[in-house]
Amino acid sequence: MNYVVVDTYEELSKKASGIIAAQVIMKPDCVLGLATGSTPLGAYKYLAEMCAAGELDFSEVTSVNLDEYAGLDGSHEQSYRYFMDTNLFSKINIDRNKTFVPSGIASDLAHEGEEYDKLIEGLGGIDLQLLGIGVDGHIGFNEPDRVFIAQTHPVNLDESTIDANARFFSSRDDVPRAAITMGMKSIMQAKKILLIANGQNKKAILEKAFSGPVDPMVPASILQLHPDVTVIFSEN
Ligand code: PGA
């Protein structure tokens, strides 16, 4: 594992965008696994700038996102589809028909998960998966559990995740209690993984995830088994 500690969020964002840009330049028709949350925003801003400057071409790229809230459709401002459209897809020349986010409003989320896994398999898997990490160690919305769950699946969110995400909603009560998330198999089969974490509140969980045992109660710890992981951490 390549564990990089930087001093500032700007540096983190520049490094992360550089890695994603290199992936797109080396394989223009690559499959990017993308993440939401506050941490990737800086990297997305830099990617948009590179694209606007004509330095980066997303026209052949396909993207698959990690997760979506249950019950929110893409027009809801807190949905992850809306987040991606607003913060990245509308600012780069990606073909919107080649951007995928699991549907949170499918009547059968388990079936939606099966279809999502088939879609990723049909694309030939993910070339580069971008991840954040939750304070409870989640990646995507794979929450602490007794076992790692391989397939894309519906999930009930942890109280700590609801707390952490309440800042994006008008009240904690508005945060959906459930979601659909890519499972560990599609994540672990990605050729490369880039995990970004920012802030002092992520320090302890990073330590647990990457120096402790591989344990489904610390979902990100499974990444210890992946051959090509880069972690970029900025405490500030
Ligand atoms: P954050 O979320 O980037 O907003 O800290 C990370 C996550 O929950 O995966």
PDB file of C-alpha atoms in Angstrom, residues 12 20 25-26 50 56 71 87 98 101 117 136 149-150 177 195 197 207 209 227:
ATOM      1  CA  LEU A  12      -4.675  16.114  -1.125  1.00  0.00           C
ATOM      2  CA  ILE A  20      -7.443  10.251 -11.695  1.00  0.00           C
ATOM      3  CA  ILE A  25      -4.916   9.881 -20.038  1.00  0.00           C
ATOM      4  CA  MET A  26      -3.448   6.372 -20.000  1.00  0.00           C
ATOM      5  CA  MET A  50      -8.199  20.401 -16.422  1.00  0.00           C
ATOM      6  CA  LEU A  56      -8.313  16.117 -20.059  1.00  0.00           C
ATOM      7  CA  GLY A  71     -35.944   6.817  -1.382  1.00  0.00           C
ATOM      8  CA  ASN A  87     -20.187  18.785  -8.788  1.00  0.00           C
ATOM      9  CA  LYS A  98     -22.222   6.581 -19.447  1.00  0.00           C
ATOM     10  CA  VAL A 101     -25.377   5.669  -9.915  1.00  0.00           C
ATOM     11  CA  ASP A 117     -23.176  -5.738 -10.297  1.00  0.00           C
ATOM     12  CA  ASP A 136     -16.994   4.144  11.423  1.00  0.00           C
ATOM     13  CA  ILE A 149     -20.918  -8.271   1.961  1.00  0.00           C
ATOM     14  CA  ALA A 150     -19.725  -8.956  -1.566  1.00  0.00           C
ATOM     15  CA  ARG A 177     -32.010   5.713   7.220  1.00  0.00           C
ATOM     16  CA  LEU A 195      -8.771   6.355  -0.809  1.00  0.00           C
ATOM     17  CA  ALA A 197      -9.393  11.151   3.886  1.00  0.00           C
ATOM     18  CA  GLU A 207      -5.004   3.634  11.866  1.00  0.00           C
ATOM     19  CA  ALA A 209      -8.270   0.138   9.041  1.00  0.00           C
ATOM     20  CA  PRO A 227      -2.623  -5.218  -4.294  1.00  0.00           C
TER      21      PRO A 227
END
